Coordinates of C-alpha atoms and ligand atoms in Angstrom, one line a residue:
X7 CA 94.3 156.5 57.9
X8 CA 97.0 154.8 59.4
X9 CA 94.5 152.9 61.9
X10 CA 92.4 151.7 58.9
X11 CA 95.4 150.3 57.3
X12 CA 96.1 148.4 60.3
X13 CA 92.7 147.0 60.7
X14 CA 92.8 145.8 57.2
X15 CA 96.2 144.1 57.5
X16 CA 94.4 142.4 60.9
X17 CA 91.7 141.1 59.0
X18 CA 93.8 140.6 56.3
X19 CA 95.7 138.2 58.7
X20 CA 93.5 136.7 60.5
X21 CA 91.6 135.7 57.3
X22 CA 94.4 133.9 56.1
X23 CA 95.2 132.0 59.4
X24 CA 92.2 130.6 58.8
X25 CA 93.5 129.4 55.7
X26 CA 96.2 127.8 56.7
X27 CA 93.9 126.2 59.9
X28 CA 91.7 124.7 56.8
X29 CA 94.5 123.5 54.9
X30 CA 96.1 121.4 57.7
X31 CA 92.4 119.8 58.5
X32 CA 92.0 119.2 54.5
X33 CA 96.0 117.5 55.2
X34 CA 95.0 115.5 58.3
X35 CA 92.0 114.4 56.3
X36 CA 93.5 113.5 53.0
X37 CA 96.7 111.5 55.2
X38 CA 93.8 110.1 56.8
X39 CA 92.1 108.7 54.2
X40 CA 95.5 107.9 52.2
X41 CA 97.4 106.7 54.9
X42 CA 95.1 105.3 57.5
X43 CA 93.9 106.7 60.5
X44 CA 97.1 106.3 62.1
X45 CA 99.5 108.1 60.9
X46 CA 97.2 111.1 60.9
X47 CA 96.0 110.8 64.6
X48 CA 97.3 113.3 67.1
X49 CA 99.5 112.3 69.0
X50 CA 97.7 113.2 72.3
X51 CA 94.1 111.7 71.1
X52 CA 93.5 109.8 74.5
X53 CA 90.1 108.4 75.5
X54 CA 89.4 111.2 78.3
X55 CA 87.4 110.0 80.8
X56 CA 85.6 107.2 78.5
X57 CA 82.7 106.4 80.6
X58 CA 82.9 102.9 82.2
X59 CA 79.1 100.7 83.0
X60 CA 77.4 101.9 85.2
X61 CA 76.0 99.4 87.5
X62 CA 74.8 99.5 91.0
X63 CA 76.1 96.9 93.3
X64 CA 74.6 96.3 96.3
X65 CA 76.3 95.0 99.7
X66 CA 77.2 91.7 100.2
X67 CA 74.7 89.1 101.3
X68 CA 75.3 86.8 104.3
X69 CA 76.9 83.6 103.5
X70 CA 76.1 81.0 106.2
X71 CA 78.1 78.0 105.7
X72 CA 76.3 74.7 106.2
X73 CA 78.0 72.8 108.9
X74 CA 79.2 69.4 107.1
X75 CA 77.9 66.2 107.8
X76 CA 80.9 63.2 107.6
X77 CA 79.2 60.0 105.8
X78 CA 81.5 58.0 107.7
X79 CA 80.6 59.1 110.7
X80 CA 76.5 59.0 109.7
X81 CA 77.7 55.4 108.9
X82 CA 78.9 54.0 111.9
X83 CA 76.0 55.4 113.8
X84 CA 74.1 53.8 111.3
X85 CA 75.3 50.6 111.9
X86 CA 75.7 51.0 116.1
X87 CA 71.8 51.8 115.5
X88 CA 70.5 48.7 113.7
X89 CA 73.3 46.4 114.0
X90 CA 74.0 46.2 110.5
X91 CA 75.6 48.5 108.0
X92 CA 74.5 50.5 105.3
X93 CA 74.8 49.3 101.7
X94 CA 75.9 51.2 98.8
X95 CA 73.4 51.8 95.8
X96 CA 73.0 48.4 93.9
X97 CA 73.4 49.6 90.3
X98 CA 69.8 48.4 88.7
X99 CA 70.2 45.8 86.5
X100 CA 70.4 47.2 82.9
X101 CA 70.8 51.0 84.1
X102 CA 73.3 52.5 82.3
X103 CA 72.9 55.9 84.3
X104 CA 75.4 54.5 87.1
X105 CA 76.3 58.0 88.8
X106 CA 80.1 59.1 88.0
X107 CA 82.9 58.5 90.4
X108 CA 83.6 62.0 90.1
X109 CA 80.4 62.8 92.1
X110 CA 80.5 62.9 95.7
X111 CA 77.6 64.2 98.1
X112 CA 77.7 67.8 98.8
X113 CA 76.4 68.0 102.1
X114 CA 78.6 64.5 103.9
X115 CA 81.2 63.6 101.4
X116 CA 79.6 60.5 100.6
X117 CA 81.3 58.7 97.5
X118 CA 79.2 57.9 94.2
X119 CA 78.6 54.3 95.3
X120 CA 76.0 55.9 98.1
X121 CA 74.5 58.2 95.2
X122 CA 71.0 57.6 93.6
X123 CA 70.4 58.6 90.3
X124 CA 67.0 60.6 90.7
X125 CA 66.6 62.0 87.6
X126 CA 67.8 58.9 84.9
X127 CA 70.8 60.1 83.7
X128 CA 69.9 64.1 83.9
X129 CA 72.1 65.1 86.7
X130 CA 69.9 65.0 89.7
X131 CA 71.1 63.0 92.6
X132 CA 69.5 61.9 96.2
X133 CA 72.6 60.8 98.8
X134 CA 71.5 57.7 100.5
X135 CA 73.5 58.7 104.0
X136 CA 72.4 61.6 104.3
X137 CA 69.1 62.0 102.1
X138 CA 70.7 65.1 100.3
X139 CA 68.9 65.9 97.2
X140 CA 71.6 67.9 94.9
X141 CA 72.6 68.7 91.3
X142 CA 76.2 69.7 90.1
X143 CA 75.2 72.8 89.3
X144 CA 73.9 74.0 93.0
X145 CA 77.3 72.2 94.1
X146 CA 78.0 75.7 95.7
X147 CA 74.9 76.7 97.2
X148 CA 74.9 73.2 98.7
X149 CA 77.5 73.9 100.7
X150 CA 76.5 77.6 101.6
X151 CA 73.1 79.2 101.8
X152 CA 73.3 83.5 100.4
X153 CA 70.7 85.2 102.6
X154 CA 69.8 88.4 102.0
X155 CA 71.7 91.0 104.2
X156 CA 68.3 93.5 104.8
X157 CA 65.2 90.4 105.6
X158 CA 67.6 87.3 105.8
X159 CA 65.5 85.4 103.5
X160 CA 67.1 82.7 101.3
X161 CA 68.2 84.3 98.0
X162 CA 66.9 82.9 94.8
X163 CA 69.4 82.3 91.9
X164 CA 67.6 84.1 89.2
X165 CA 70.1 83.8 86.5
X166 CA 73.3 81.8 85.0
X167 CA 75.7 83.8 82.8
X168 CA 79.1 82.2 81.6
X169 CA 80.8 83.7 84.7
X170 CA 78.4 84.6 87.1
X171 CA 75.2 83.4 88.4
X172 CA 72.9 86.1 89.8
X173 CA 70.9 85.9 93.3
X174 CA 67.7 87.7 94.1
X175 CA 65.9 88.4 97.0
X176 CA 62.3 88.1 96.2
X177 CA 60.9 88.8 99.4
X178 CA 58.0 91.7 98.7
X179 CA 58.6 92.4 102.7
X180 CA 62.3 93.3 102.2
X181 CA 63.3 96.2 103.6
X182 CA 65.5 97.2 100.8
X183 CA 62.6 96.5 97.8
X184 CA 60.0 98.0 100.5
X185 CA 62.4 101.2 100.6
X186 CA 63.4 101.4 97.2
X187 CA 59.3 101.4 96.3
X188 CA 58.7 104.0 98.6
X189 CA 61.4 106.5 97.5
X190 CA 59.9 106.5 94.0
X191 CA 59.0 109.8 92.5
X192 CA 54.9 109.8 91.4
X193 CA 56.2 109.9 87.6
X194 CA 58.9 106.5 88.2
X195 CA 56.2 104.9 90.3
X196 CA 53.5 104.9 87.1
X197 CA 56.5 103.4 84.9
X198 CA 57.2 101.1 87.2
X199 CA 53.9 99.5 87.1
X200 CA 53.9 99.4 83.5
X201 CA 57.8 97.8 82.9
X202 CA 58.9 97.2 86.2
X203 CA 62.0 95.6 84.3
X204 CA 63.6 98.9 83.7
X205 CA 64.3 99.7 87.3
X206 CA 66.3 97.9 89.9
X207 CA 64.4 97.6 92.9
X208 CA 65.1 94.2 94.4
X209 CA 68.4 93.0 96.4
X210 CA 70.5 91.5 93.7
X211 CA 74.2 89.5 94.0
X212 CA 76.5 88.5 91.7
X213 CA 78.3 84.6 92.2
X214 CA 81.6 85.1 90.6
X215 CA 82.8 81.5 89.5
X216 CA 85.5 81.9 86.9
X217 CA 87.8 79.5 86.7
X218 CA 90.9 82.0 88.8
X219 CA 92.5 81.0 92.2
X220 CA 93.3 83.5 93.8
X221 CA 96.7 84.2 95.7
X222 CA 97.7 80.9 93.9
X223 CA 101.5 81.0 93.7
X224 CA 102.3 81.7 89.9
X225 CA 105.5 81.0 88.2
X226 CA 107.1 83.9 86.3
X227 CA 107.1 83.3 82.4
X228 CA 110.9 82.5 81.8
X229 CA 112.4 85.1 78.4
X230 CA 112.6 83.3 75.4
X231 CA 115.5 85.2 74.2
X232 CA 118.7 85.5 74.9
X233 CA 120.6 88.6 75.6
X234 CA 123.5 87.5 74.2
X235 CA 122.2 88.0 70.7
X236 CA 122.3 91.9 71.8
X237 CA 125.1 93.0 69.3
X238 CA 125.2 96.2 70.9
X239 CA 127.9 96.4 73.7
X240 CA 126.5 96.9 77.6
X241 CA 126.7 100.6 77.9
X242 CA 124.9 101.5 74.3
X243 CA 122.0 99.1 75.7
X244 CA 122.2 100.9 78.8
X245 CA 122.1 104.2 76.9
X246 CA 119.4 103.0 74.8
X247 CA 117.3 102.5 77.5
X248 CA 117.5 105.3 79.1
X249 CA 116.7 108.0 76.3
X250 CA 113.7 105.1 75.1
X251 CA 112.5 104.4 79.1
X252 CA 113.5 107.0 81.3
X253 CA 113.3 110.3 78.9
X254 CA 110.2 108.6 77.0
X255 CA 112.4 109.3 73.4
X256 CA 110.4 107.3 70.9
X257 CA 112.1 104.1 69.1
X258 CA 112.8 106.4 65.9
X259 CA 114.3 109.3 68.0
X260 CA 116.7 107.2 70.2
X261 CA 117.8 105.2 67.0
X262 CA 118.7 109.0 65.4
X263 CA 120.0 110.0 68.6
X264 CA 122.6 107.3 68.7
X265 CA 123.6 107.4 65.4
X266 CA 123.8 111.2 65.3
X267 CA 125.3 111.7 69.1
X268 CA 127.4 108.3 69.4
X269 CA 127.6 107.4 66.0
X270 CA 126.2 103.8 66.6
X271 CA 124.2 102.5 63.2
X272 CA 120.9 101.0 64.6
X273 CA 117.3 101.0 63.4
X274 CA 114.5 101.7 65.2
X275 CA 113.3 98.1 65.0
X276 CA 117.0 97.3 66.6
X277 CA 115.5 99.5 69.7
X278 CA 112.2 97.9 69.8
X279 CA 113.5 94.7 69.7
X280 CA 116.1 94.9 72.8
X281 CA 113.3 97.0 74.6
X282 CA 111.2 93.0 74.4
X283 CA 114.0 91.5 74.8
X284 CA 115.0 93.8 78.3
X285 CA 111.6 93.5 79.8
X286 CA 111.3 89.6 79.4
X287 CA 114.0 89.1 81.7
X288 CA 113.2 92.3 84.0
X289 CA 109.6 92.0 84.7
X290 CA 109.9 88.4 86.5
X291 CA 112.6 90.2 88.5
X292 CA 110.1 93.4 89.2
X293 CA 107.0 91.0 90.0
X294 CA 108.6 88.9 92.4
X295 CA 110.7 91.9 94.0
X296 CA 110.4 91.0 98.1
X297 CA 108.5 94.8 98.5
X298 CA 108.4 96.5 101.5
X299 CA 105.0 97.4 101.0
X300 CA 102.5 99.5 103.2
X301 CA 98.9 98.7 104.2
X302 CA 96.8 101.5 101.5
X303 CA 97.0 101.4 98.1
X304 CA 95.4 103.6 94.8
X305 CA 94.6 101.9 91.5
X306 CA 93.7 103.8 88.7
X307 CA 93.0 102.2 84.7
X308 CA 94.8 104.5 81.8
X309 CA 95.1 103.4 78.2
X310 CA 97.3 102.6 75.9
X311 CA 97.1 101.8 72.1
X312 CA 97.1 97.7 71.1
X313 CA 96.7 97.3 67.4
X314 CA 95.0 100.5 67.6
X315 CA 92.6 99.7 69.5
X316 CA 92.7 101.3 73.2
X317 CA 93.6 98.7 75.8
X318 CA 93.6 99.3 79.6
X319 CA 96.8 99.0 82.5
X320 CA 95.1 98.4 85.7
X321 CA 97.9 100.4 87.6
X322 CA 97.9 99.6 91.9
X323 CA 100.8 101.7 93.7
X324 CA 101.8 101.8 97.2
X325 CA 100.4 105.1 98.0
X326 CA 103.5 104.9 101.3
X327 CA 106.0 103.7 99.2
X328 CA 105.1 104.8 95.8
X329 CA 106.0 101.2 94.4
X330 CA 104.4 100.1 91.4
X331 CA 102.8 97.0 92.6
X332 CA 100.7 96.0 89.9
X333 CA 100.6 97.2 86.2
X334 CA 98.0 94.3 84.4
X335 CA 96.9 95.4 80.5
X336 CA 94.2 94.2 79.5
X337 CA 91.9 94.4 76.2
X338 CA 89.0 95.1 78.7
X339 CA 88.0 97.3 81.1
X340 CA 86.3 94.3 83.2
X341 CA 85.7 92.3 86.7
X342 CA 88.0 89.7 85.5
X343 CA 90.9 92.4 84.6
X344 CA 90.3 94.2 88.4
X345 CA 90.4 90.7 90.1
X346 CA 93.9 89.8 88.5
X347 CA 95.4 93.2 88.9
X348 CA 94.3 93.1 93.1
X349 CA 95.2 89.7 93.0
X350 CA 98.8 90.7 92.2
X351 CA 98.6 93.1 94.8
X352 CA 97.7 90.5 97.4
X353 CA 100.1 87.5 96.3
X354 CA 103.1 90.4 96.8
X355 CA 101.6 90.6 101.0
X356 CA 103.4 88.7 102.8
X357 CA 100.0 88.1 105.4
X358 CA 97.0 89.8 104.3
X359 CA 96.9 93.4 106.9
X360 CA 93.3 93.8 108.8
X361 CA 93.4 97.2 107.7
X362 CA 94.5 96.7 104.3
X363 CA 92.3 99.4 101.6
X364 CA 92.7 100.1 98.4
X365 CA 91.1 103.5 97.1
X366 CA 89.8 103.3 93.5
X367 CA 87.7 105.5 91.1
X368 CA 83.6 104.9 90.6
X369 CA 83.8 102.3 88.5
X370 CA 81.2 98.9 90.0
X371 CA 83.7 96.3 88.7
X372 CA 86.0 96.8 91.8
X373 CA 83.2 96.6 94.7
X374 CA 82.5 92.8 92.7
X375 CA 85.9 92.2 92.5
X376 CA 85.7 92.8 96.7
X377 CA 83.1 90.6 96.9
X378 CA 84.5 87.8 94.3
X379 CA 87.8 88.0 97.1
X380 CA 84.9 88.0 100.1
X381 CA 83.6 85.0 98.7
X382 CA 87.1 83.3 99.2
X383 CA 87.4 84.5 102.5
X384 CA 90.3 87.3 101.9
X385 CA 88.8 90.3 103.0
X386 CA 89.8 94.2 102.1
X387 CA 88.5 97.6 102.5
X388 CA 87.7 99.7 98.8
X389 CA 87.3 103.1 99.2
X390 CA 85.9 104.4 96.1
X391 CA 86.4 108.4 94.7
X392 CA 83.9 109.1 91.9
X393 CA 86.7 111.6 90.1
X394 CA 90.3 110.6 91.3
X395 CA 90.8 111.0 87.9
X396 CA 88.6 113.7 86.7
X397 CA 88.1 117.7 87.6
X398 CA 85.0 116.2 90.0
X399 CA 86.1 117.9 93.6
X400 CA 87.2 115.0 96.0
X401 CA 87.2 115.5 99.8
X402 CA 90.3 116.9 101.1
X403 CA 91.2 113.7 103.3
X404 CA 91.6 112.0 99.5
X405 CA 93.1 114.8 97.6
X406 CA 96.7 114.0 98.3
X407 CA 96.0 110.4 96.8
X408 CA 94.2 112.0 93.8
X409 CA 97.5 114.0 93.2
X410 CA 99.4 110.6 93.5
X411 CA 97.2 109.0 91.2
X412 CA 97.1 112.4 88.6
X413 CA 101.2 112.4 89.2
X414 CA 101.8 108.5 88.4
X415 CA 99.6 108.9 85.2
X416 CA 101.3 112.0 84.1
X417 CA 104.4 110.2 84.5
X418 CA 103.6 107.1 82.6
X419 CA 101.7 109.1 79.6
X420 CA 105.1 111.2 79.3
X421 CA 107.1 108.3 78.7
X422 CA 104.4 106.7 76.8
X423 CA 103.4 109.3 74.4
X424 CA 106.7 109.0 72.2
X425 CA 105.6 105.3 71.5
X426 CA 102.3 105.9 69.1
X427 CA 101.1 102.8 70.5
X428 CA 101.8 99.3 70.3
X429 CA 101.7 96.5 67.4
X430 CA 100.8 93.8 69.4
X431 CA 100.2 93.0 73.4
X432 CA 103.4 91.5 73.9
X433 CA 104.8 94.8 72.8
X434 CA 102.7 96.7 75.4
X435 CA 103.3 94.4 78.2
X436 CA 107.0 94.9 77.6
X437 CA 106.8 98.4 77.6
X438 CA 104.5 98.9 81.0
X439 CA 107.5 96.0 82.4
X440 CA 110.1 98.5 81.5
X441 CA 108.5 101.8 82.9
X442 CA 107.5 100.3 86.1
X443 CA 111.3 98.7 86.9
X444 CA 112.2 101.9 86.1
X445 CA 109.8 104.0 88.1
X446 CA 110.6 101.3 91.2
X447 CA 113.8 100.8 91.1
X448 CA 115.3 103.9 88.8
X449 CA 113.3 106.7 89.4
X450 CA 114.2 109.3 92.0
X451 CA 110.7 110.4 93.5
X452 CA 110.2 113.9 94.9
X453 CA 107.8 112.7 97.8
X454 CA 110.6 110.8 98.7
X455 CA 112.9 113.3 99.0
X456 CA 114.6 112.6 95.9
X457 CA 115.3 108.8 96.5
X458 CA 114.1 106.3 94.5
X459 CA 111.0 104.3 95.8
X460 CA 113.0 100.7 96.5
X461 CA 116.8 101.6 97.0
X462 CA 118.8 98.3 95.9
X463 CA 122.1 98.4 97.4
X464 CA 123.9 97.3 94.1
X465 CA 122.5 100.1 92.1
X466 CA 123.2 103.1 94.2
X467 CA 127.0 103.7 93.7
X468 CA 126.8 103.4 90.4
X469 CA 128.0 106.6 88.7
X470 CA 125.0 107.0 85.8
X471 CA 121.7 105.6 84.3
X472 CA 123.2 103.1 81.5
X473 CA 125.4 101.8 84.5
X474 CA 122.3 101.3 86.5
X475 CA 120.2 99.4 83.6
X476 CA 122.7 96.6 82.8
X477 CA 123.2 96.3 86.0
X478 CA 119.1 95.6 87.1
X479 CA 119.6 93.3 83.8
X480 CA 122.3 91.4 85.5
X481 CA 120.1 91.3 89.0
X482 CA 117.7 90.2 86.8
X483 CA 119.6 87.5 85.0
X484 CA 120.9 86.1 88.5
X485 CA 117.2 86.3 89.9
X486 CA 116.0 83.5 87.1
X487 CA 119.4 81.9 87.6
X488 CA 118.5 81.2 91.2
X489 CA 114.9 79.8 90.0
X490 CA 115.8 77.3 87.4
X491 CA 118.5 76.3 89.5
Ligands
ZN9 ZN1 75.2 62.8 101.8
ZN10 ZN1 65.6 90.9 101.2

């Protein structure tokens, strides 16, 4: 009898948890649909794993430099020749298509005034020096031929897109499309023949030719507030950033905290806006830090909310050192967005190592941001781990980087989470500023027995955390003293 009862109560239970589970998805809905998305969103929606493009790249092709010709030189042997010297291009009478003086020839340096124009005016010129035929657009491949790395034939440029032209090797000897044929199941090989568009058979390489210079020195963006406008004394700053940085405390949370603990009236707006107004003048102090760094570094991409929208942080770390050493957001997960965030990495070396490698995760856009740095002559290793980030097993030389990796995201989302993402980039930017001073300079690390990853003399004695803030805000201050100065 008595086991009966209890079986009904059970049920009797159990139906009405699911009850209350409908009701709170009917109240999620209805907020939803009242209040926006937003507010109704839980708190730990994250894009897991969103799948990036995939692409395959193939290897680099060889890039044989064509050895330059001087036109001065062409012209004095010219004139030792037949006595006399060569005479620029006599503008035709009437001609209006006089070539620019921007224009020079690719292949000997010869100025405009030694140009033909071949085509009347439709950007096709012939170098009278040095009989060069060129176009601006072939500038480049004037000045280097791309061969293809498995038959050395000549690549073709198949394609021009706004930042990228694309080679291809159309040679039906190649090793690479001979191979690629052959390795064809019965079933692709039939397909093939009838749209041999949908498969990627041939040697292919991307040209990267955006308009970036890379390891160009940048100046730091100089705060456009001023500090002094904090009306908060130095130690509630201090303490403000600690609970809103350090213990990842949300704006709302710290402002209640302060007001209920220490009994200082500020809105959660107030803790926003000294947050910006922090990480303007600390994040040129953090980028231009003189790092100690190592020769192997791990980048990894995690998300954060813009508008929101889900943008990206290309994080690099010193895998050594644990130093944050790049920490880019972007709005896309792209080639452009890799090449910065290495870039950063590489305008922090002092001389690029010979052994430098980065290890990343699958994704195609850093092997073309390799070769986009190969094509400029600066030359890394990238070791790439299809699930660094995922449950996908990873060798065991690579697991202790994947913990790195799984350890600095698991820091960052727990001091992002609080934050319900960001209003506007300028908001996020400041907030991935402020975590990575703090994880570098603040942080104590337990693979580091405890210290923090760079030890700054000036911060070490001090007795707690709001100490240690105003002073990295005075370092900071002092460091874009010493620039404008
Ligand atoms: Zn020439
Ligand atoms: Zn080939």
């Amino acid at each position: 009898m008595l086991e009966k009862a209890v079986k009904v109560l059970n049920q009797i239970i159990f139906t009405l948890l699911l009850y209350i589970q409908i009701q709170h998805h009917i109240i999620v809905y209805l907020l939803g649909s009242l209040l926006g998305k937003h507010l109704a969103r839980n708190i730990n929606d994250e894009p897991v794993n969103k799948p990036y493009r995939k692409l395959q790249i193939d290897q680099m092709p060889i890039i044989e430099r064509i050895e330059k010709l001087d036109y001065k030189k062409l012209l004095l042997d010219y004139s030792l020749k037949y006595g006399k010297d060569l005479k620029p291009v006599k503008p035709r009478k009437g001609s209006k298509n006089r070539v620019p003086n921007t224009v020079n020839c690719p292949s000997c340096g010869a100025p405009h005034n030694y140009l033909y124009d071949n085509t009347g005016g439709r950007g096709q010129y012939k170098c009278k020096v040095c009989s060069a035929v060129f176009n601006l657009k072939n500038h480049f491949s004037k000045s280097a031929i791309l061969r293809c790395p498995h038959c050395l034939k000549v690549l073709e440029k198949i394609k021009e897109r706004k930042d990228f032209f694309i080679y291809k090797c159309k040679n039906d000897a190649c090793s690479f499309y001979q191979g690629n044929l052959s390795s064809m199941s019965k079933e692709d090989k039939k397909k093939f023949k009838e749209n041999p568009h949908e498969f990627k058979v041939r040697y292919i390489y991307r040209e990267f030719n955006f308009d970036f210079k890379p390891l160009s020195k940048k100046s730091p963006v100089l705060p456009k507030v001023d500090l002094a406008k904090i009306y908060s004394s130095p130690h509630t700053l201090g303490l403000i950033l600690t609970f809103y940085v350090n213990y990842g405390i949300s704006a709302r949370k710290t402002a209640c905290l302060m007001r209920d603990v220490f009994d200082v009236n500020i809105s959660h707006q107030t803790v926003l806006n000294y947050a910006d107004a922090v990480a303007s003048f600390v994040k040129p102090f953090t980028d231009n830090y003189q790092y100690d760094l190592s020769n192997s570094f791990c980048g990894d991409e995690t998300y954060i909310r813009v508008n929101g929208k889900w943008h990206y942080i290309f994080f690099f770390f010193d895998a050594i050192k644990k130093i944050i050493v790049a920490s880019r957001v972007s709005p896309n997960r792209d080639t452009i967005s890799a090449i910065k965030a290495l870039d950063d990495v590489l305008s922090k070396l002092p001389k690029i190592p010979d052994d430098l490698s980065f290890v990343v995760d699958g994704n195609p856009i850093y092997i073309l941001a390799q070769h986009y740095f190969a094509q400029h002559g600066i030359n890394f290793d990238i070791n790439q781990v299809i699930g660094l980030t995922n449950e996908d097993p990873v060798s065991k030389e690579l697991r202790p980087l994947k913990q790195i990796i799984e350890r600095l995201n698991r820091t960052f989302k727990g001091n992002y989470r609080s934050t319900h993402g960001f209003q506007s980039d300028d908001g996020s930017v400041a907030f991935v500023a402020l975590f990575t001073a703090y994880f570098n300079f603040l942080r104590p690390h337990s693979a580091l027995e405890k210290r923090v990853p760079v030890v700054v003399p000036e911060l070490t004695h001090l007795p707690h955390m709001p100490a240690r803030w105003c002073k990295l805000i005075e370092l900071s201050q002092d460091y874009l003293q010493q620039l404008s100065a």
